[in-house]
Coordinates of C-alpha atoms in Angstrom, one line a residue:
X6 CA 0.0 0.0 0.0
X7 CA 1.3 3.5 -1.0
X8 CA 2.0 6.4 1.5
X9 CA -0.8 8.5 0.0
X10 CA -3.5 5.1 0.3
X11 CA -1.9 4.9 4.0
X12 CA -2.9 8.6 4.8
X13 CA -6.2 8.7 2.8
X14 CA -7.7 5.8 5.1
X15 CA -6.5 7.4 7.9
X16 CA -8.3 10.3 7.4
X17 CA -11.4 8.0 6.5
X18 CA -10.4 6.4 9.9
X19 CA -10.7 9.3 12.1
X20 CA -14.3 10.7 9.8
X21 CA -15.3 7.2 11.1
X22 CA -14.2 7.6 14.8
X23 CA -15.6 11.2 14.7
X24 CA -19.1 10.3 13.8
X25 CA -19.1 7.4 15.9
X26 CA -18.4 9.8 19.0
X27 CA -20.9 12.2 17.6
X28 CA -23.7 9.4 17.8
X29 CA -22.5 8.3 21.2
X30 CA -22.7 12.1 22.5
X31 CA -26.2 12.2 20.7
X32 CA -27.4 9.0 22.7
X33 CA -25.9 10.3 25.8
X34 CA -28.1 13.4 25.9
X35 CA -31.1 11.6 24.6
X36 CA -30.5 9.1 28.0
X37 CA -30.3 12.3 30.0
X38 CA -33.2 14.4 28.5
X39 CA -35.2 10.8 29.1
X40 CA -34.0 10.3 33.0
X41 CA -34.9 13.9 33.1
X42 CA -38.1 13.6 32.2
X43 CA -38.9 10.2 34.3
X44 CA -37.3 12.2 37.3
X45 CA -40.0 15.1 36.7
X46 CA -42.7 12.8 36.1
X47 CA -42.0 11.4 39.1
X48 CA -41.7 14.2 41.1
X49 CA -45.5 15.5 39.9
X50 CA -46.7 12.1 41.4
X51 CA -45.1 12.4 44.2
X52 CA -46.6 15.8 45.0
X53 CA -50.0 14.7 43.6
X54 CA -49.8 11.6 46.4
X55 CA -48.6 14.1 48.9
X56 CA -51.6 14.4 51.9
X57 CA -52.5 18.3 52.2
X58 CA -52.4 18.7 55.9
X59 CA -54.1 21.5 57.0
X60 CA -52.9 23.9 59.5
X61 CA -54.2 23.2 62.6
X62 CA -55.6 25.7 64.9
X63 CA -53.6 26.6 68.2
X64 CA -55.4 26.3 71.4
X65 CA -56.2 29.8 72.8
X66 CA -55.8 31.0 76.4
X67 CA -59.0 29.6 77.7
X68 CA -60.9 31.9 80.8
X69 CA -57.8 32.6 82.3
X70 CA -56.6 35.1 79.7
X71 CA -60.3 36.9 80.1
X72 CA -59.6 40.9 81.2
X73 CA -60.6 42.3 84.5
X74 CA -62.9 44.6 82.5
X75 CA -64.8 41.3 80.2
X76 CA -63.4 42.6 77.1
X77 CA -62.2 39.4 75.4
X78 CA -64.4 37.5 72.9
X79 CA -64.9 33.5 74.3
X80 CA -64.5 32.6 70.7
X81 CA -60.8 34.6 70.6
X82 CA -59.8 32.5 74.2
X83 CA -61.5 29.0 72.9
X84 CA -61.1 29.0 69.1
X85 CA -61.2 25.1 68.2
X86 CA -63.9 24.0 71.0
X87 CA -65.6 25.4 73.9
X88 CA -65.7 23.1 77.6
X89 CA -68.0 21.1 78.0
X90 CA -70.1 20.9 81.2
X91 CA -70.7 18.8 83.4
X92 CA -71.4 14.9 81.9
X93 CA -73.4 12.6 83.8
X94 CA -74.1 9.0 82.8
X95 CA -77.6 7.8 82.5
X96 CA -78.8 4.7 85.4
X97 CA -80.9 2.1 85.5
X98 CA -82.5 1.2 81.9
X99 CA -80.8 4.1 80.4
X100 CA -77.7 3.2 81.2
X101 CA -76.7 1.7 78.0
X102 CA -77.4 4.7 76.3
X103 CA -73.9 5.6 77.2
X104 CA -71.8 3.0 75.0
X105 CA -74.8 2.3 71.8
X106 CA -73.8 2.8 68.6
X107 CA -76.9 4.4 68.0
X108 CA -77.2 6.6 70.0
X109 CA -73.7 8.0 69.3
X110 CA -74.6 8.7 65.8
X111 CA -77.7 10.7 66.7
X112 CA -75.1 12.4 69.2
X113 CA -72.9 13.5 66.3
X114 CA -76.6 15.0 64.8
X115 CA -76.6 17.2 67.2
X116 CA -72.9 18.8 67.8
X117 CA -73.8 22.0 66.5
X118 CA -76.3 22.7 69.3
X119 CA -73.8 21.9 71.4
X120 CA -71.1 23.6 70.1
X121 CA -73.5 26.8 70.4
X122 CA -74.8 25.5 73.9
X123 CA -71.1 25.4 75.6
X124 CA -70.4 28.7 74.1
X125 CA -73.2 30.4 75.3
X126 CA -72.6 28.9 78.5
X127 CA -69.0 29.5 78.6
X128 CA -70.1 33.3 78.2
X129 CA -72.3 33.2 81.3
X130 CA -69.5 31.5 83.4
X131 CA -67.3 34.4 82.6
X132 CA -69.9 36.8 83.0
X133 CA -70.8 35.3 86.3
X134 CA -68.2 35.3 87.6
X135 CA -66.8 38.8 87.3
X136 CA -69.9 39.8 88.8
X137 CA -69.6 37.4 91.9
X138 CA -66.4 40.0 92.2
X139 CA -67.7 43.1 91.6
X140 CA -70.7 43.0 93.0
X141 CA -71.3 44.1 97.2
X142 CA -73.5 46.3 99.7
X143 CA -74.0 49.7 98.1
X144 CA -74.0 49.4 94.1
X145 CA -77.2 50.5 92.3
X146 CA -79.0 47.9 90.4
X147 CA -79.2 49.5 87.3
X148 CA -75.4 49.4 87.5
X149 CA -74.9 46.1 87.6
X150 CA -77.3 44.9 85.1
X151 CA -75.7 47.1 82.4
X152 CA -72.3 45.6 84.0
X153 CA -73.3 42.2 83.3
X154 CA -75.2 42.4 80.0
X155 CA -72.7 44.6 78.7
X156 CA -70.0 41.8 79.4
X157 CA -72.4 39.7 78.1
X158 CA -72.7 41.2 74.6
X159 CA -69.1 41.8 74.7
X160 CA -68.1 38.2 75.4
X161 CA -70.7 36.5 73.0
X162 CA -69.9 39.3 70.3
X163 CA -74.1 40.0 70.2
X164 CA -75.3 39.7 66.7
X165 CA -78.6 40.2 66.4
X166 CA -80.6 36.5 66.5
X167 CA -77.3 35.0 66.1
X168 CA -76.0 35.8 69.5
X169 CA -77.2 38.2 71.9
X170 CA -78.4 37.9 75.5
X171 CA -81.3 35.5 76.3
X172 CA -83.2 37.5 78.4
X173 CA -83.3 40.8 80.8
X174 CA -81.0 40.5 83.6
X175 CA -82.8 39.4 87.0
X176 CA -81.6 41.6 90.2
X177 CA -84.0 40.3 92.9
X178 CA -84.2 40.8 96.5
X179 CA -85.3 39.5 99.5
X180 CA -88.6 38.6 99.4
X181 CA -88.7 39.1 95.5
X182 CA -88.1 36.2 94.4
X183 CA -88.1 36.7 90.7
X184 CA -88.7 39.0 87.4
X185 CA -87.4 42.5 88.7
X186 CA -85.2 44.0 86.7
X187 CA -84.5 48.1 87.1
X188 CA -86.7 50.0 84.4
X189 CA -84.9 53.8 83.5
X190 CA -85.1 55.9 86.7
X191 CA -84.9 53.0 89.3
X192 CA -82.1 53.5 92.0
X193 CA -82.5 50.8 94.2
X194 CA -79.2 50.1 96.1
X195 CA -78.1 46.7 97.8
X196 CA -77.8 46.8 101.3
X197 CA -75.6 44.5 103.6
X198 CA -78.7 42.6 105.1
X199 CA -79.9 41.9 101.0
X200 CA -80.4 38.3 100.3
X201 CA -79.7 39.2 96.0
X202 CA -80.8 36.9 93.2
X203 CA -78.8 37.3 89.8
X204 CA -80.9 35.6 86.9
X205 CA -79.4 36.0 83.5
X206 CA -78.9 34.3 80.1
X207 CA -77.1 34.0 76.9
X208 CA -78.4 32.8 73.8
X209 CA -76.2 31.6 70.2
X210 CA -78.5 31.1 67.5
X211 CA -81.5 31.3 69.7
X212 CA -80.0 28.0 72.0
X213 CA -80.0 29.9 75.2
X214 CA -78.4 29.1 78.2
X215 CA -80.8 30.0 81.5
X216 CA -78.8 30.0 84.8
X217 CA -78.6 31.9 88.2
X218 CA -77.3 32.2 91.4
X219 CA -77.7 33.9 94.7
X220 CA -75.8 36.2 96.8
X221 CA -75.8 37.4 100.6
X222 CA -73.2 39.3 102.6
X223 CA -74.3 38.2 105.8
X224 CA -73.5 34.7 107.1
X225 CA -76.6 34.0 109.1
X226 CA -78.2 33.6 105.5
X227 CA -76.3 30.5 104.7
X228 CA -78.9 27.9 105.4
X229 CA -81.4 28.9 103.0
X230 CA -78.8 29.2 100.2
X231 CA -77.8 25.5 101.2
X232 CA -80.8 24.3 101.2
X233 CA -81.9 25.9 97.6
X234 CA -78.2 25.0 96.3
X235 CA -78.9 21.4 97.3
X236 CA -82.6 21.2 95.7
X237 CA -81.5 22.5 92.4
X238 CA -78.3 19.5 92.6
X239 CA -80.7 17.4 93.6
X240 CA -83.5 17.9 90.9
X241 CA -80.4 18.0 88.2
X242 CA -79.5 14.3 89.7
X243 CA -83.3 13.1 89.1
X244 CA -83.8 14.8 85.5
X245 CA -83.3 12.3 82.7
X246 CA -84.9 10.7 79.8
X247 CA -88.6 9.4 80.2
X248 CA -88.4 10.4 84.2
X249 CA -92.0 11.8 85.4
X250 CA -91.6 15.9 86.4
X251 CA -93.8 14.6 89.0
X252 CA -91.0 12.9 90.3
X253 CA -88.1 15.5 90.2
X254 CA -90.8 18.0 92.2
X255 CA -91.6 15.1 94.6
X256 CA -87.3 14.6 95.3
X257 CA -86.7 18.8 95.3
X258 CA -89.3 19.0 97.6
X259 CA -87.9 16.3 99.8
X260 CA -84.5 18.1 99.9
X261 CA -85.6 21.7 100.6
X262 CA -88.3 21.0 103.9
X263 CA -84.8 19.3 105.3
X264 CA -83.5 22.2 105.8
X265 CA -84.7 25.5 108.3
X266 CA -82.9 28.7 109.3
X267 CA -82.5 30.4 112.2
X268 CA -83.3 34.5 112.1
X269 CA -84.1 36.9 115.1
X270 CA -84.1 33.8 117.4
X271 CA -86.8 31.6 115.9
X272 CA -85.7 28.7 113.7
X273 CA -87.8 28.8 110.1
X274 CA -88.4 26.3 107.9
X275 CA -87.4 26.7 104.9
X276 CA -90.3 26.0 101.9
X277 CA -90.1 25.2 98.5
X278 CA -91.9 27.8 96.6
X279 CA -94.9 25.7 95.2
X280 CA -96.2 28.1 92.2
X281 CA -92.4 28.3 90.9
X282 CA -90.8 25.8 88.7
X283 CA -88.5 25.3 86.1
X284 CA -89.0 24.6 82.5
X285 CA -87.8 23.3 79.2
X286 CA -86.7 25.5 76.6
X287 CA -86.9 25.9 72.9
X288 CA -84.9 27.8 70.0
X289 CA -85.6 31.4 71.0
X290 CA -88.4 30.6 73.6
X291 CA -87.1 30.3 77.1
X292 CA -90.4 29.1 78.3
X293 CA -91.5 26.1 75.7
X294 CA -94.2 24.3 77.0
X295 CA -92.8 21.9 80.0
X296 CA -92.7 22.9 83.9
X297 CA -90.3 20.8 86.4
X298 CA -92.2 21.2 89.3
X299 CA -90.4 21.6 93.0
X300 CA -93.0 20.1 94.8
X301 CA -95.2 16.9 94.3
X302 CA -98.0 18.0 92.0
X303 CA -98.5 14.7 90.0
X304 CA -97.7 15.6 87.0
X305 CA -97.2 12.4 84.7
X306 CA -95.3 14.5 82.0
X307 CA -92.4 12.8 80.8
X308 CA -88.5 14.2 79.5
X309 CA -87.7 13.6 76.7
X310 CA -84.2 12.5 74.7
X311 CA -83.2 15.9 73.5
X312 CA -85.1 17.9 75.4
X313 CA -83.5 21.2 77.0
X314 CA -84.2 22.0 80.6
X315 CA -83.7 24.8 82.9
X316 CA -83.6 23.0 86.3
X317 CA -84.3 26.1 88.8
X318 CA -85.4 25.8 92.7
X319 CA -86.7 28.6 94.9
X320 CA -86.7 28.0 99.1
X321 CA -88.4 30.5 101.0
X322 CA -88.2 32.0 104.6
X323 CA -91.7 33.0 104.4
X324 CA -95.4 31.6 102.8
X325 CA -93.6 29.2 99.9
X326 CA -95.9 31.4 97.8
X327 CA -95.7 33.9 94.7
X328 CA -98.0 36.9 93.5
X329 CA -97.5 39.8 91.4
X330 CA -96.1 42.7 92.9
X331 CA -94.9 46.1 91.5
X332 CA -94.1 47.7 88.4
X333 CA -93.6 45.7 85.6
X334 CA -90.2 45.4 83.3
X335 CA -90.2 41.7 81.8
X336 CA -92.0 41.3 78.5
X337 CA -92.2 38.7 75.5
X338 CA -94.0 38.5 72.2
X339 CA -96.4 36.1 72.1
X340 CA -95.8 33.4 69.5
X341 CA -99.1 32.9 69.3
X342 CA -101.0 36.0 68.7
X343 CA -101.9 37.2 64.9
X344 CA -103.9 40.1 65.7
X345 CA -102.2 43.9 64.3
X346 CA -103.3 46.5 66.7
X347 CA -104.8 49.3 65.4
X348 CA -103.1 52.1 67.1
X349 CA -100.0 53.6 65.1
X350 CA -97.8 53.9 68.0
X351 CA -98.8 50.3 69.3
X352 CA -98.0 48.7 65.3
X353 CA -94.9 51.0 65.5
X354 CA -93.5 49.4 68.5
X355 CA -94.4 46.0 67.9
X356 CA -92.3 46.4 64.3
X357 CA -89.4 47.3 66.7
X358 CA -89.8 44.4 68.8
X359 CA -90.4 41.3 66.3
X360 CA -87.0 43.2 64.2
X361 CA -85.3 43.1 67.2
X362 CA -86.1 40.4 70.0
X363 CA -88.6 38.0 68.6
X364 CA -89.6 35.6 71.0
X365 CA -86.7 36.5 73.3
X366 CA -88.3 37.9 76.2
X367 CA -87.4 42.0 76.8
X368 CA -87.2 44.6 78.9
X369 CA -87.7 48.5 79.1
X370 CA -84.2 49.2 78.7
X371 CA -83.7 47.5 76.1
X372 CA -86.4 49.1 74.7
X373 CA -84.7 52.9 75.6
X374 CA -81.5 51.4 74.5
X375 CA -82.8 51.0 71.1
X376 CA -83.7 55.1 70.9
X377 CA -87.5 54.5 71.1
X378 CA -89.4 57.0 73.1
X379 CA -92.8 58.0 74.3
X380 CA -94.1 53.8 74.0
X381 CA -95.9 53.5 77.3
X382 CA -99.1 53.7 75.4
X383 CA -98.4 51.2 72.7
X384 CA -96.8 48.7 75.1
X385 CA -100.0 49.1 77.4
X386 CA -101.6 48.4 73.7
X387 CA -99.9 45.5 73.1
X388 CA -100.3 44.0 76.6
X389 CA -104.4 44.4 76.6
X390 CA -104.0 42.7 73.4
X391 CA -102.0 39.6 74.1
X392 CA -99.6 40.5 71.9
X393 CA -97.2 41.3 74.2
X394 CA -97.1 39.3 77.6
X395 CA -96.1 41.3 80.6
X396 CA -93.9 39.3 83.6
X397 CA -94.2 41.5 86.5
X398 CA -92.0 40.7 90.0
X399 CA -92.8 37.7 91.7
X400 CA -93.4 38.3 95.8
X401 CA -93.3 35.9 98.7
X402 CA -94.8 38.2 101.9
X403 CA -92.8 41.2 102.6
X404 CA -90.4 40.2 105.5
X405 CA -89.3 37.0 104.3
X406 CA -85.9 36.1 102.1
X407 CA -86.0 33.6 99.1
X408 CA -82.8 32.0 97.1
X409 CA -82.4 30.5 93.7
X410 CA -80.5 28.2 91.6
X411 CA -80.2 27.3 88.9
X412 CA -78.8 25.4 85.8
X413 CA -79.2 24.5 82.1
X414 CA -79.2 20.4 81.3
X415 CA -79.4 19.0 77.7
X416 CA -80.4 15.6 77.5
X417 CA -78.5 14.2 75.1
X418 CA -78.7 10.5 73.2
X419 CA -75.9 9.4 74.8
X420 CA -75.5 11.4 78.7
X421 CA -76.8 14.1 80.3
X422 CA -74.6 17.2 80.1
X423 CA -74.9 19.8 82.5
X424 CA -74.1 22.8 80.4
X425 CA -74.2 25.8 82.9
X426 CA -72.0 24.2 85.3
X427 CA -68.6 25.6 86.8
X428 CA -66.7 25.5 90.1
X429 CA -68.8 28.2 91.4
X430 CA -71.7 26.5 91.9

């Protein structure tokens, strides 16, 4: 082979080893771009099989980080769940109401009550106590009924039907044993000898929450708020699914004549007050068609699963009996009255009342609070008409001192939940 052959198949040699590293190079990057793309695709999968977990939210401060002035929403110091109250099992043939299947899915039904319940009774436990605090011998009543349903709106963040207050603030004394509340121009001042009962509620979306308590500054008083204290535990112990009211009445009653009191040397007993009683309660009714009795009155009535009850007692130094005395300042629409009353200022008012309370029972106040003026005549109206019912105080005999407790009980599926309960009482 010649020189020149020698060098020209060299140089075919090398175009050969040239292209063959081209194609190489080319396969190389097609690998890559390949393993490239099998990386992203896997990566996409991977995120589309990645669980979203959602942020959970942090626990707040709970009732200890409520102000000394009640300016903290419950909802800002409880924002995943509200406490619950008090649970008690069910006995005898309800006890395996506790552990059914059953009835845990018709529990589950219900947690938005609930929810709204314990918030609503959160509110009041607050509001309570700050006023167990605050209040003493020489405040005026009007003071501390704006103090507490102030708080109240404050804490509940009042919204119209949403939330709001349940009903006028109760400020009772001595032998008043229920339904005063101060009208505009009342000064009436508590007095160190004052046997005080504080009746309030709160209400989220018209579930309302119905609880009170009573206060005394002077120790000799004790008994009777024993005895009343222990009737209204007692009558909560006895509530329950398909029990008789007769039978709660019959056991309060019981409880209550156990107990006397001793004042300017005579010893008392202490009565139940026979015409008062608690109740059930409805969505923006606190009065729906039940009465617990505190005495045996035979009543065959049954609770029901569901039901919401208001389990209140009232002892008495004096009669153990009720009648209308004073001034009224309570007030509800009646749910069932259609009639339109004829007078303007009358159909004017009642506008003002169905926009803004309902069926929540209302006071006078609330009434000036709203900027109405010169309604005397068309609430008279209303009342003759029984389209408005009026609640006027409730008076044992002047002289004697009655007490009051009381708590809010749901009767759930599953257990009985005391909703209104704290460490107070």
């Amino acid at each position: 082979m010649s020189t020149a052959e020698q060098a020209t198949g060299a140089t075919e040699e090398l175009s050969l080893l040239s292209i063959a590293n081209e194609a190489n190079e080319v396969g190389k990057d097609s690998d890559n771009e390949s393993n490239n793309e099998a990386e992203a695709e896997a990566g996409k999968k991977k995120k589309k099989n990645k669980k979203r977990t959602k942020k959970k939210k942090k626990a707040g401060l709970g009732a200890a980080g409520q102000t000394d002035t009640l300016s903290v929403p419950v909802s800002q110091l409880f924002p995943v769940s509200y406490p619950e109250g008090e649970i008690c099992e069910y006995t005898d043939d309800n006890r395996k109401r506790t552990t059914d299947e059953e009835m845990r899915a018709k529990d589950r039904l219900n947690e938005k009550q609930i929810f709204d319940l314990r918030r609503a009774a959160e509110v009041h436990r607050q509001v309570r106590r700050h006023a167990q605090r605050v209040i003493r011998p020489g405040m005026d009543l009007t003071t501390i009924a704006d103090m507490i349903e102030n708080g109240t709106r404050t804490l509940v963040e009042a919204n119209g039907f949403e939330s709001g207050i349940g009903f006028p603030t109760g400020l009772s004394i001595n032998h008043c044993a229920a339904h005063y509340t101060p009208n505009a121009g009342d000064h009436v001042v508590i007095q160190n000898d004052d046997v005080l009962k504080v009746d309030f509620g709160v209400h989220v979306n018209g579930h309302i929450i119905d609880s009170a308590f009573t206060m005394s500054w002077n120790d000799r008083y004790a008994p009777l708020l024993n005895a009343v204290k222990d009737a209204t535990n007692t009558g909560i112990r006895e509530a329950g699914i398909d029990v008789r009211l007769c039978d709660v009445g019959a056991a309060i009653q019981e409880v209550m004549e156990s107990y006397e009191i001793e004042l300017n040397g005579k010893t008392i007993p202490i009565k139940p007050i026979r015409n008062l009683c608690g109740h059930n309660i409805g969505p923006y009714k606190i009065h729906s068609g039940k009465s617990v009795p505190i005495v045996a009155n035979g009543d065959q009535t049954r609770m029901e699963e569901g039901e919401l009850f208001a389990i209140e007692t009232f002892g008495s130094t004096g009669n153990g009996y009720v009648h209308e005395e004073g001034v009224c300042s309570h007030y509800a629409k009646n749910d069932g009255a259609y009639t339109s009353p004829r007078i303007p200022s009358a159909k004017k008012l009642l506008q003002t009342i169905t926009k803004n309370f309902g069926t929540l029972p209302f006071c006078r106040r609330y009434i000036d609070r709203l900027g109405e003026s010169h309604y005397y005549l068309g609430l008279k109206t209303l009342v003759d008409s029984d389209i408005v019912m009026a609640y006027p105080p409730l008076c044992d005999v002047e002289g004697s001192y009655t007490a009051q407790f009381e708590h809010t009980l749901l009767l759930r599926p599953t257990v009985k939940e005391v909703l209104s309960r704290g460490d107070d009482y």
